[in-house]
Amino acid sequence: MKTYHLKTFGCQMNKHDSERIAGMLDMHGWQATTEPHEADAIIFMTCCVREKAEERLQGQVASLKALNRPLIAVGGCIGQRDGEKLRAQLPHVDVVFGTHNVARLPLLLERARETARAQVEVLDDTVEDFAADLPATPEHAFHAWLPITVGCDNHCTYCIVPTVRGREKSRPFERIIEQAENLVADGVCEITLLGQNVNSYGRDRYGAPRFAELLTAVAATGISRLGFATSHPKDLSDETIQAMASSSALLDYLHLPVQSGSTRILTAMNRRYTKDEYLALVARIREAMPTIALTTDIIVGFPGETDADFADTLNVVRTAQFAGAFTFLYSPREGTPAAAMDGQVPADLAQERFDLLVEEVQRSARAFSETLVGTRASVLIEGASKRDAGILVGKDRHYRTVHVPVPPQSTANVWEGREVEVDVDAASTWYVSGKIVTR
Ligand code: SAH
Ligand code: SF4
Ligand code: F3S
């Protein structure tokens, strides 16, 4: 039997695409292996959103030279962006594919093997296929990624994603509902709807239902836990807030990337909202859902960012009381408008601000964790902790990580995928701890 090892970098969309790749390869008689040195093919699903993500790929592909010469395939966003060029940089790569033709990977691998010649195939976004329609081998039986849109029509000036994922396209409403119903029938407990900007769902389909209606319809399938990512603040409608607040399936959690707290920088980023508009939106969300956990993405060191701009960012973190934030140093991406802007911020200054921001975010995250102490949480158990086999790790309905000891006289695997009640008794910055309530 031919074996493959799949390595995934980047965002949830890549994680999803990897589950479809696994599904197809499994169907074509391949078998997954966690050991790269045993694999007949190693597939990299890549990300180019920041430079760091790219460096990791170069290093890993290079280290595989030492292996027993498996087929090496590079797909995802670097595959899409670089195509043929990638072969020049990494000559021992056998297959290059992009974001619009994941369905073709089994065929490209076969051809590379039979002909012993490299296969490079990158298509543009006029392809009408959605990877979400392919068979999937999910990472966890209890969770499913469900893409509702692909691509992005926004033009955030720092961002490479629209270049590598193409124009925004919404999947048909009925197809999404049908898939959600099938997932529920298969015993899936949690669905995450996916899109670069889920809030603009349906905008490209004349007369089609919009995101709020889709959310309500997916919630009505009987799914226990429903989440989505990602939301662009400029498109988060009051209808969506109401749909979230009125459905018990929706997680009490929202990821709402702010990127910067300075209106001047937000304008330069082409985000199309101001600091005050973002904070007013947060206030409306909290009014409808008082206990909601809000998380965000923040970029530090965007061109032209001054101390005053950065102070605004710290101020937004304090005011919005985020439960967590992904913080990034600005990374110029070739071909994006921001990469050519004046006033690139020196690395040491950006790092200084970054460290201050991380401290502020940690304070805010811990404060959120502390609000959970003494409460009873509903937790979906994901499995045993990688560091300590005696600890189960799961997520509560705020999407906060929860640690509990494996109950006596049981093993970790019997709890995987189960929803349990937990009495929370301690807070850490990024997780809370407690005990499973036994009746
Ligand atoms: N579509 C999603 C995710 C985009 S990529 C969204 O709009 O929220 C994920 C995050 O990477 C972004 O939210 C942004 O904070 C960060 N990011 C994107 N391009 C970047 C760049 N050039 N430098 C640093 N961070 C970047
Ligand atoms: Fe990038 Fe902006 Fe689109 Fe998100 S919304 S993928 S940050 S262009
Ligand atoms: Fe990276 Fe591509 Fe996602 S660039 S963030 S994997 S869309």
Short mmCIF file of C-alpha atoms and ligand atoms in Angstrom, two decimals:
data_model
loop_
_atom_site.label_atom_id
_atom_site.label_comp_id
_atom_site.label_asym_id
_atom_site.label_seq_id
_atom_site.Cartn_x
_atom_site.Cartn_y
_atom_site.Cartn_z
CA MET A 1 0.00 0.00 0.00
CA LYS A 2 1.23 3.53 -0.86
CA THR A 3 1.54 5.80 2.16
CA TYR A 4 1.35 9.58 2.47
CA HIS A 5 2.29 12.09 5.12
CA LEU A 6 0.39 15.37 5.10
CA LYS A 7 1.79 18.54 6.69
CA THR A 8 -0.49 21.52 7.00
CA PHE A 9 0.47 25.15 7.62
CA GLY A 10 -1.73 28.25 7.73
CA CYS A 11 -5.37 28.88 8.42
CA GLN A 12 -8.51 26.79 8.85
CA MET A 13 -9.13 26.84 5.12
CA ASN A 14 -5.89 24.89 4.63
CA LYS A 15 -6.82 22.53 7.46
CA HIS A 16 -10.11 21.93 5.71
CA ASP A 17 -8.49 21.41 2.31
CA SER A 18 -6.10 18.92 3.92
CA GLU A 19 -9.03 16.88 5.25
CA ARG A 20 -10.37 16.70 1.68
CA ILE A 21 -6.96 15.69 0.34
CA ALA A 22 -6.79 12.94 2.94
CA GLY A 23 -10.31 11.87 1.95
CA MET A 24 -9.39 11.60 -1.72
CA LEU A 25 -6.08 9.84 -1.19
CA ASP A 26 -7.74 7.35 1.18
CA MET A 27 -10.31 6.67 -1.54
CA HIS A 28 -7.56 6.18 -4.14
CA GLY A 29 -5.89 3.43 -2.11
CA TRP A 30 -3.35 5.51 -0.20
CA GLN A 31 -2.83 5.22 3.53
CA ALA A 32 -1.92 8.03 5.92
CA THR A 33 1.21 7.81 8.05
CA THR A 34 2.37 10.09 10.85
CA GLU A 35 6.00 9.17 10.12
CA PRO A 36 7.52 11.20 7.25
CA HIS A 37 10.45 8.78 6.87
CA GLU A 38 8.01 5.93 6.10
CA ALA A 39 5.97 7.85 3.53
CA ASP A 40 5.95 7.28 -0.24
CA ALA A 41 4.64 10.82 -0.64
CA ILE A 42 4.93 13.91 1.55
CA ILE A 43 2.42 16.66 0.91
CA PHE A 44 2.87 20.20 2.16
CA MET A 45 -0.18 22.43 2.41
CA THR A 46 1.45 25.83 2.57
CA CYS A 47 0.74 29.38 3.71
CA CYS A 48 2.29 32.67 2.58
CA VAL A 49 0.36 35.16 4.70
CA ARG A 50 3.56 36.15 6.52
CA GLU A 51 7.22 35.55 5.76
CA LYS A 52 7.75 33.29 8.77
CA ALA A 53 5.25 30.78 7.43
CA GLU A 54 7.35 30.51 4.27
CA GLU A 55 10.69 30.05 6.01
CA ARG A 56 9.30 27.04 7.79
CA LEU A 57 8.45 25.36 4.50
CA GLN A 58 11.90 25.93 3.00
CA GLY A 59 13.56 24.40 6.06
CA GLN A 60 11.33 21.37 6.14
CA VAL A 61 11.53 20.55 2.45
CA ALA A 62 15.33 20.85 2.65
CA SER A 63 15.52 18.45 5.59
CA LEU A 64 13.56 15.86 3.62
CA LYS A 65 16.41 15.53 1.13
CA ALA A 66 17.90 13.14 3.65
CA LEU A 67 14.90 10.84 3.48
CA ASN A 68 14.45 7.83 1.27
CA ARG A 69 13.44 10.01 -1.71
CA PRO A 70 9.65 10.08 -1.33
CA LEU A 71 7.50 12.07 -3.77
CA ILE A 72 7.22 15.62 -2.51
CA ALA A 73 4.15 17.70 -3.32
CA VAL A 74 3.64 21.36 -2.46
CA GLY A 75 0.13 22.76 -2.55
CA GLY A 76 -1.90 25.46 -0.86
CA CYS A 77 -1.10 29.16 -1.07
CA ILE A 78 2.62 29.06 -1.93
CA GLY A 79 1.89 26.48 -4.63
CA GLN A 80 -0.78 28.80 -6.03
CA ARG A 81 1.41 31.91 -5.89
CA ASP A 82 4.70 30.45 -7.18
CA GLY A 83 3.75 27.57 -9.49
CA GLU A 84 6.64 26.78 -11.81
CA LYS A 85 8.97 29.19 -9.92
CA LEU A 86 8.84 26.91 -6.92
CA ARG A 87 10.56 24.15 -8.88
CA ALA A 88 13.50 26.44 -9.46
CA GLN A 89 13.83 27.18 -5.74
CA LEU A 90 13.17 23.63 -4.56
CA PRO A 91 14.32 21.35 -7.39
CA HIS A 92 13.47 18.11 -5.60
CA VAL A 93 9.74 18.93 -5.49
CA ASP A 94 7.76 16.49 -7.70
CA VAL A 95 4.28 18.02 -7.68
CA VAL A 96 3.15 21.62 -7.41
CA PHE A 97 -0.57 22.33 -7.19
CA GLY A 98 -2.67 25.31 -6.14
CA THR A 99 -5.74 26.29 -4.17
CA HIS A 100 -8.20 25.74 -7.03
CA ASN A 101 -7.25 22.18 -8.03
CA VAL A 102 -6.87 20.10 -4.86
CA ALA A 103 -9.14 17.53 -6.53
CA ARG A 104 -6.36 16.82 -9.02
CA LEU A 105 -3.70 15.84 -6.50
CA PRO A 106 -4.15 12.03 -6.66
CA LEU A 107 -3.78 12.17 -10.44
CA LEU A 108 -0.74 14.47 -10.31
CA LEU A 109 0.98 12.20 -7.78
CA GLU A 110 0.30 9.16 -9.97
CA ARG A 111 1.68 10.92 -13.04
CA ALA A 112 4.80 12.08 -11.22
CA ARG A 113 5.41 8.52 -10.09
CA GLU A 114 4.83 6.87 -13.42
CA THR A 115 6.74 9.36 -15.54
CA ALA A 116 9.39 10.32 -12.97
CA ARG A 117 8.82 13.89 -14.16
CA ALA A 118 7.67 16.86 -12.11
CA GLN A 119 4.03 17.85 -12.46
CA VAL A 120 3.12 21.51 -12.03
CA GLU A 121 -0.53 22.47 -12.31
CA VAL A 122 -1.90 25.77 -11.03
CA LEU A 123 -5.32 27.00 -12.18
CA ASP A 124 -7.07 30.34 -11.68
CA ASP A 125 -10.24 31.12 -9.76
CA THR A 126 -12.54 30.60 -12.78
CA VAL A 127 -12.60 26.91 -11.80
CA GLU A 128 -16.09 26.14 -10.52
CA ASP A 129 -15.09 23.29 -8.19
CA PHE A 130 -15.29 23.60 -4.42
CA ALA A 131 -12.92 21.44 -2.39
CA ALA A 132 -15.77 21.18 0.12
CA ASP A 133 -17.61 18.89 -2.31
CA LEU A 134 -14.85 16.27 -2.20
CA PRO A 135 -14.84 13.31 0.21
CA ALA A 136 -13.26 14.13 3.59
CA THR A 137 -11.24 12.26 6.17
CA PRO A 138 -11.74 14.55 9.17
CA GLU A 139 -9.09 15.02 11.84
CA HIS A 140 -11.76 14.55 14.54
CA ALA A 141 -15.03 12.64 14.06
CA PHE A 142 -16.86 15.11 16.31
CA HIS A 143 -15.88 18.31 14.46
CA ALA A 144 -16.36 19.48 10.88
CA TRP A 145 -15.10 22.48 8.91
CA LEU A 146 -17.83 23.57 6.51
CA PRO A 147 -16.76 26.18 3.95
CA ILE A 148 -19.53 28.56 2.91
CA THR A 149 -17.41 30.87 0.78
CA VAL A 150 -13.98 30.65 -0.83
CA GLY A 151 -11.77 33.58 -1.83
CA CYS A 152 -11.92 37.19 -0.72
CA ASP A 153 -13.16 40.39 -2.37
CA ASN A 154 -11.66 42.74 0.20
CA HIS A 155 -8.50 44.59 -0.50
CA CYS A 156 -6.78 44.93 2.84
CA THR A 157 -3.54 46.56 1.70
CA TYR A 158 -1.22 44.20 3.62
CA CYS A 159 -2.87 40.94 2.59
CA ILE A 160 -1.85 38.30 0.04
CA VAL A 161 -4.90 36.07 0.60
CA PRO A 162 -7.08 37.48 -2.24
CA THR A 163 -4.18 36.86 -4.66
CA VAL A 164 -3.83 33.20 -3.71
CA ARG A 165 -7.47 32.33 -3.00
CA GLY A 166 -9.14 34.33 -5.77
CA ARG A 167 -12.44 36.20 -5.95
CA GLU A 168 -15.05 35.50 -3.33
CA LYS A 169 -17.55 32.79 -4.26
CA SER A 170 -20.45 31.59 -2.13
CA ARG A 171 -21.43 27.93 -2.14
CA PRO A 172 -25.10 27.16 -2.81
CA PHE A 173 -27.31 27.55 0.28
CA GLU A 174 -29.08 24.21 -0.20
CA ARG A 175 -25.80 22.35 -0.56
CA ILE A 176 -24.47 23.78 2.73
CA ILE A 177 -27.67 22.84 4.58
CA GLU A 178 -27.64 19.35 3.07
CA GLN A 179 -24.03 18.85 4.20
CA ALA A 180 -24.82 20.18 7.69
CA GLU A 181 -27.76 17.74 7.95
CA ASN A 182 -25.53 14.85 6.90
CA LEU A 183 -22.89 15.85 9.44
CA VAL A 184 -25.47 15.91 12.23
CA ALA A 185 -26.76 12.48 11.11
CA ASP A 186 -23.15 11.21 11.25
CA GLY A 187 -22.90 12.28 14.89
CA VAL A 188 -20.79 15.42 14.40
CA CYS A 189 -21.17 17.62 17.47
CA GLU A 190 -19.59 20.89 16.30
CA ILE A 191 -19.57 22.65 12.93
CA THR A 192 -17.38 25.63 12.06
CA LEU A 193 -18.59 27.57 9.03
CA LEU A 194 -15.60 28.85 7.07
CA GLY A 195 -14.87 31.79 4.82
CA GLN A 196 -12.31 34.62 4.66
CA ASN A 197 -15.27 36.88 5.42
CA VAL A 198 -18.35 34.82 6.27
CA ASN A 199 -20.43 37.98 6.73
CA SER A 200 -20.50 38.63 3.01
CA TYR A 201 -21.97 35.18 2.27
CA GLY A 202 -24.48 35.29 -0.59
CA ARG A 203 -23.49 38.72 -1.89
CA ASP A 204 -22.35 37.20 -5.20
CA ARG A 205 -25.59 35.20 -5.70
CA TYR A 206 -28.50 37.32 -6.78
CA GLY A 207 -31.49 36.93 -4.46
CA ALA A 208 -29.73 34.27 -2.38
CA PRO A 209 -30.12 34.15 1.42
CA ARG A 210 -27.46 36.05 3.36
CA PHE A 211 -25.31 35.00 6.28
CA ALA A 212 -27.85 35.59 9.07
CA GLU A 213 -30.37 33.31 7.33
CA LEU A 214 -27.73 30.69 6.66
CA LEU A 215 -26.70 30.74 10.32
CA THR A 216 -30.28 30.26 11.47
CA ALA A 217 -30.83 27.43 8.98
CA VAL A 218 -27.64 25.57 9.95
CA ALA A 219 -28.50 26.00 13.64
CA ALA A 220 -31.91 24.43 12.92
CA THR A 221 -30.29 21.17 11.72
CA GLY A 222 -29.92 20.18 15.37
CA ILE A 223 -26.15 20.69 15.57
CA SER A 224 -25.09 21.05 19.18
CA ARG A 225 -22.32 23.63 18.70
CA LEU A 226 -22.02 26.07 15.82
CA GLY A 227 -19.23 28.56 15.20
CA PHE A 228 -17.79 30.47 12.25
CA ALA A 229 -14.65 32.22 11.07
CA THR A 230 -13.82 34.84 10.05
CA SER A 231 -15.94 37.98 10.41
CA HIS A 232 -14.98 41.29 8.87
CA PRO A 233 -16.26 44.02 11.23
CA LYS A 234 -17.50 46.20 8.36
CA ASP A 235 -19.93 43.46 7.25
CA LEU A 236 -21.19 42.10 10.58
CA SER A 237 -24.89 42.96 10.40
CA ASP A 238 -27.39 43.48 13.21
CA GLU A 239 -29.36 40.58 11.70
CA THR A 240 -26.35 38.33 12.26
CA ILE A 241 -25.97 39.53 15.86
CA GLN A 242 -29.66 38.77 16.40
CA ALA A 243 -29.34 35.34 14.74
CA MET A 244 -26.39 34.55 17.02
CA ALA A 245 -28.16 35.75 20.15
CA SER A 246 -31.37 33.86 19.46
CA SER A 247 -29.95 30.41 18.74
CA SER A 248 -28.78 28.10 21.49
CA ALA A 249 -26.57 26.20 19.02
CA LEU A 250 -24.30 29.21 18.46
CA LEU A 251 -21.16 29.26 20.57
CA ASP A 252 -20.88 32.22 22.94
CA TYR A 253 -17.81 33.28 21.03
CA LEU A 254 -16.83 35.56 18.16
CA HIS A 255 -13.52 36.15 16.40
CA LEU A 256 -13.58 39.73 15.13
CA PRO A 257 -10.21 40.88 13.73
CA VAL A 258 -9.57 44.55 14.48
CA GLN A 259 -6.01 44.65 12.99
CA SER A 260 -5.25 48.09 14.49
CA GLY A 261 -6.83 50.49 16.96
CA SER A 262 -5.84 53.59 15.03
CA THR A 263 -8.36 54.99 12.57
CA ARG A 264 -5.51 56.44 10.52
CA ILE A 265 -3.83 53.03 10.18
CA LEU A 266 -7.18 51.31 9.57
CA THR A 267 -7.69 53.69 6.65
CA ALA A 268 -4.23 52.88 5.27
CA MET A 269 -5.07 49.20 5.66
CA ASN A 270 -8.32 49.79 3.74
CA ARG A 271 -10.33 48.10 6.49
CA ARG A 272 -13.25 50.51 6.01
CA TYR A 273 -14.19 51.05 9.66
CA THR A 274 -12.89 53.46 12.32
CA LYS A 275 -11.76 52.77 15.87
CA ASP A 276 -15.05 54.20 17.16
CA GLU A 277 -17.12 52.11 14.75
CA TYR A 278 -15.34 48.96 15.87
CA LEU A 279 -15.90 49.77 19.54
CA ALA A 280 -19.56 50.63 18.89
CA LEU A 281 -19.95 47.26 17.16
CA VAL A 282 -18.39 45.52 20.17
CA ALA A 283 -20.87 47.34 22.43
CA ARG A 284 -23.84 46.18 20.29
CA ILE A 285 -22.55 42.60 20.37
CA ARG A 286 -22.15 42.68 24.16
CA GLU A 287 -25.60 44.17 24.59
CA ALA A 288 -27.11 41.23 22.70
CA MET A 289 -24.76 38.61 24.18
CA PRO A 290 -23.43 39.87 27.54
CA THR A 291 -21.19 36.86 28.29
CA ILE A 292 -19.65 36.52 24.81
CA ALA A 293 -15.92 35.81 24.42
CA LEU A 294 -14.44 38.10 21.79
CA THR A 295 -11.10 37.36 20.18
CA THR A 296 -9.22 39.30 17.53
CA ASP A 297 -6.20 39.60 15.22
CA ILE A 298 -3.82 42.56 15.53
CA ILE A 299 -0.95 43.61 13.27
CA VAL A 300 1.89 45.64 14.79
CA GLY A 301 4.26 47.82 12.80
CA PHE A 302 2.12 48.52 9.74
CA PRO A 303 3.87 51.20 7.57
CA GLY A 304 3.48 54.65 9.08
CA GLU A 305 2.43 53.39 12.53
CA THR A 306 3.45 55.99 15.15
CA ASP A 307 3.58 55.72 18.94
CA ALA A 308 0.19 57.45 19.04
CA ASP A 309 -1.30 54.91 16.60
CA PHE A 310 0.06 52.09 18.69
CA ALA A 311 -1.36 53.69 21.86
CA ASP A 312 -4.77 53.53 20.16
CA THR A 313 -4.29 49.80 19.60
CA LEU A 314 -3.48 49.24 23.29
CA ASN A 315 -6.52 51.32 24.14
CA VAL A 316 -8.81 49.16 21.99
CA VAL A 317 -7.45 46.00 23.64
CA ARG A 318 -8.26 47.46 27.06
CA THR A 319 -11.69 48.71 26.06
CA ALA A 320 -12.88 45.68 24.08
CA GLN A 321 -11.69 43.26 26.80
CA PHE A 322 -10.67 40.54 24.39
CA ALA A 323 -10.63 36.97 25.66
CA GLY A 324 -7.65 36.42 23.37
CA ALA A 325 -5.82 37.80 20.35
CA PHE A 326 -3.49 36.61 17.65
CA THR A 327 -0.76 39.22 17.40
CA PHE A 328 1.42 39.55 14.33
CA LEU A 329 4.42 41.62 13.33
CA TYR A 330 3.63 43.25 10.01
CA SER A 331 5.27 41.27 7.21
CA PRO A 332 5.57 42.95 3.78
CA ARG A 333 4.11 40.72 1.06
CA GLU A 334 5.41 41.33 -2.43
CA GLY A 335 2.75 42.75 -4.73
CA THR A 336 0.52 44.12 -1.96
CA PRO A 337 0.03 47.91 -1.76
CA ALA A 338 1.39 48.14 1.81
CA ALA A 339 4.73 46.62 0.81
CA ALA A 340 5.39 49.70 -1.34
CA MET A 341 4.24 52.25 1.26
CA ASP A 342 6.56 54.81 2.87
CA GLY A 343 7.33 54.67 6.56
CA GLN A 344 8.15 50.99 7.02
CA VAL A 345 8.63 50.62 10.79
CA PRO A 346 12.14 49.51 11.92
CA ALA A 347 12.18 45.93 13.19
CA ASP A 348 13.40 46.74 16.71
CA LEU A 349 10.69 49.36 17.24
CA ALA A 350 8.00 47.01 15.93
CA GLN A 351 9.28 44.27 18.24
CA GLU A 352 9.18 46.65 21.24
CA ARG A 353 5.55 47.48 20.50
CA PHE A 354 4.76 43.85 19.87
CA ASP A 355 6.08 42.85 23.32
CA LEU A 356 3.98 45.55 25.00
CA LEU A 357 0.93 44.40 23.08
CA VAL A 358 1.45 40.76 24.04
CA GLU A 359 1.58 41.79 27.71
CA GLU A 360 -1.68 43.70 27.36
CA VAL A 361 -3.35 40.82 25.54
CA GLN A 362 -2.20 38.37 28.20
CA ARG A 363 -3.68 40.58 30.94
CA SER A 364 -6.95 40.74 29.08
CA ALA A 365 -6.99 36.97 28.38
CA ARG A 366 -6.33 36.13 32.01
CA ALA A 367 -9.06 38.53 33.14
CA PHE A 368 -11.48 36.66 30.89
CA SER A 369 -10.38 33.27 32.23
CA GLU A 370 -10.92 34.56 35.76
CA THR A 371 -14.56 35.41 35.02
CA LEU A 372 -15.13 31.69 34.40
CA VAL A 373 -13.90 30.49 37.80
CA GLY A 374 -16.85 29.23 39.84
CA THR A 375 -19.05 28.66 36.79
CA ARG A 376 -20.23 25.38 35.28
CA ALA A 377 -19.12 24.96 31.68
CA SER A 378 -20.28 22.71 28.88
CA VAL A 379 -17.09 21.27 27.41
CA LEU A 380 -16.45 19.29 24.24
CA ILE A 381 -13.54 16.98 25.03
CA GLU A 382 -10.95 16.79 22.24
CA GLY A 383 -8.64 14.21 23.80
CA ALA A 384 -5.70 13.74 26.16
CA SER A 385 -3.18 16.54 26.58
CA LYS A 386 -0.02 15.98 24.55
CA ARG A 387 2.07 16.95 27.57
CA ASP A 388 0.21 15.02 30.25
CA ALA A 389 -1.77 11.87 29.49
CA GLY A 390 -3.67 12.27 32.76
CA ILE A 391 -5.28 15.53 31.56
CA LEU A 392 -8.18 15.87 29.14
CA VAL A 393 -8.32 18.95 26.95
CA GLY A 394 -11.51 20.41 25.53
CA LYS A 395 -13.29 23.64 24.66
CA ASP A 396 -16.16 25.30 26.46
CA ARG A 397 -18.88 27.28 24.70
CA HIS A 398 -16.69 30.42 24.84
CA TYR A 399 -14.15 28.38 22.89
CA ARG A 400 -11.88 28.65 25.92
CA THR A 401 -9.55 25.69 26.34
CA VAL A 402 -10.45 23.67 29.44
CA HIS A 403 -8.23 21.17 31.29
CA VAL A 404 -9.70 18.44 33.49
CA PRO A 405 -8.09 15.36 35.06
CA VAL A 406 -9.10 12.07 33.44
CA PRO A 407 -11.76 10.75 35.87
CA PRO A 408 -10.64 7.72 37.91
CA GLN A 409 -11.37 4.27 36.48
CA SER A 410 -11.52 5.57 32.91
CA THR A 411 -9.15 6.20 30.05
CA ALA A 412 -8.78 9.38 28.00
CA ASN A 413 -10.10 7.91 24.74
CA VAL A 414 -13.58 7.13 26.10
CA TRP A 415 -14.11 10.86 26.68
CA GLU A 416 -13.01 12.05 23.25
CA GLY A 417 -15.83 13.78 21.36
CA ARG A 418 -18.14 13.86 24.38
CA GLU A 419 -19.76 16.98 25.78
CA VAL A 420 -19.44 17.10 29.54
CA GLU A 421 -20.26 19.52 32.35
CA VAL A 422 -17.23 20.94 34.14
CA ASP A 423 -17.00 22.93 37.35
CA VAL A 424 -14.29 25.49 36.65
CA ASP A 425 -12.03 26.14 39.64
CA ALA A 426 -8.84 27.80 38.34
CA ALA A 427 -7.80 30.30 35.67
CA SER A 428 -4.64 30.51 33.58
CA THR A 429 -3.99 32.99 30.81
CA TRP A 430 -5.00 30.75 27.91
CA TYR A 431 -7.06 28.05 29.60
CA VAL A 432 -9.13 27.24 32.67
CA SER A 433 -9.10 24.10 34.78
CA GLY A 434 -11.80 22.19 36.59
CA LYS A 435 -13.41 18.83 37.20
CA ILE A 436 -15.98 16.85 35.29
CA VAL A 437 -19.31 16.88 37.13
CA THR A 438 -20.31 13.31 37.88
CA ARG A 439 -23.89 12.53 38.63
N1 SAH B 1 -9.74 36.52 6.24
C1 SAH B 1 -9.35 36.49 7.57
C2 SAH B 1 -7.94 35.99 7.81
C3 SAH B 1 -6.85 36.59 7.06
S1 SAH B 1 -5.24 36.05 7.40
C4 SAH B 1 -9.62 37.86 8.11
O1 SAH B 1 -9.77 38.80 7.37
O2 SAH B 1 -9.71 37.97 9.31
C5 SAH B 1 -5.17 36.00 9.15
C6 SAH B 1 -4.53 37.17 9.81
O3 SAH B 1 -3.20 37.33 9.39
C7 SAH B 1 -5.15 38.51 9.50
O4 SAH B 1 -6.31 38.76 10.25
C8 SAH B 1 -4.05 39.48 9.83
O5 SAH B 1 -4.09 39.88 11.18
C9 SAH B 1 -2.80 38.66 9.59
N2 SAH B 1 -2.06 39.12 8.42
C10 SAH B 1 -2.46 39.10 7.14
N3 SAH B 1 -1.50 39.62 6.32
C11 SAH B 1 -0.47 39.98 7.13
C12 SAH B 1 0.79 40.58 6.91
N4 SAH B 1 1.19 40.93 5.68
N5 SAH B 1 1.60 40.81 7.97
C13 SAH B 1 1.20 40.46 9.22
N6 SAH B 1 0.03 39.90 9.49
C14 SAH B 1 -0.82 39.66 8.47
FE1 SF4 B 2 -7.05 39.39 3.79
FE2 SF4 B 2 -8.67 41.37 4.38
FE3 SF4 B 2 -9.55 39.36 2.88
FE4 SF4 B 2 -9.07 38.92 5.45
S1 SF4 B 2 -10.63 40.32 4.61
S2 SF4 B 2 -8.42 37.65 3.74
S3 SF4 B 2 -7.32 40.27 5.86
S4 SF4 B 2 -7.97 40.85 2.30
FE1 F3S B 3 -2.22 31.28 4.72
FE2 F3S B 3 -3.50 30.81 2.52
FE3 F3S B 3 -4.80 30.74 4.81
S1 F3S B 3 -1.94 32.34 2.79
S2 F3S B 3 -3.69 32.22 6.06
S3 F3S B 3 -3.18 29.37 4.20
S4 F3S B 3 -5.60 31.43 2.86
#
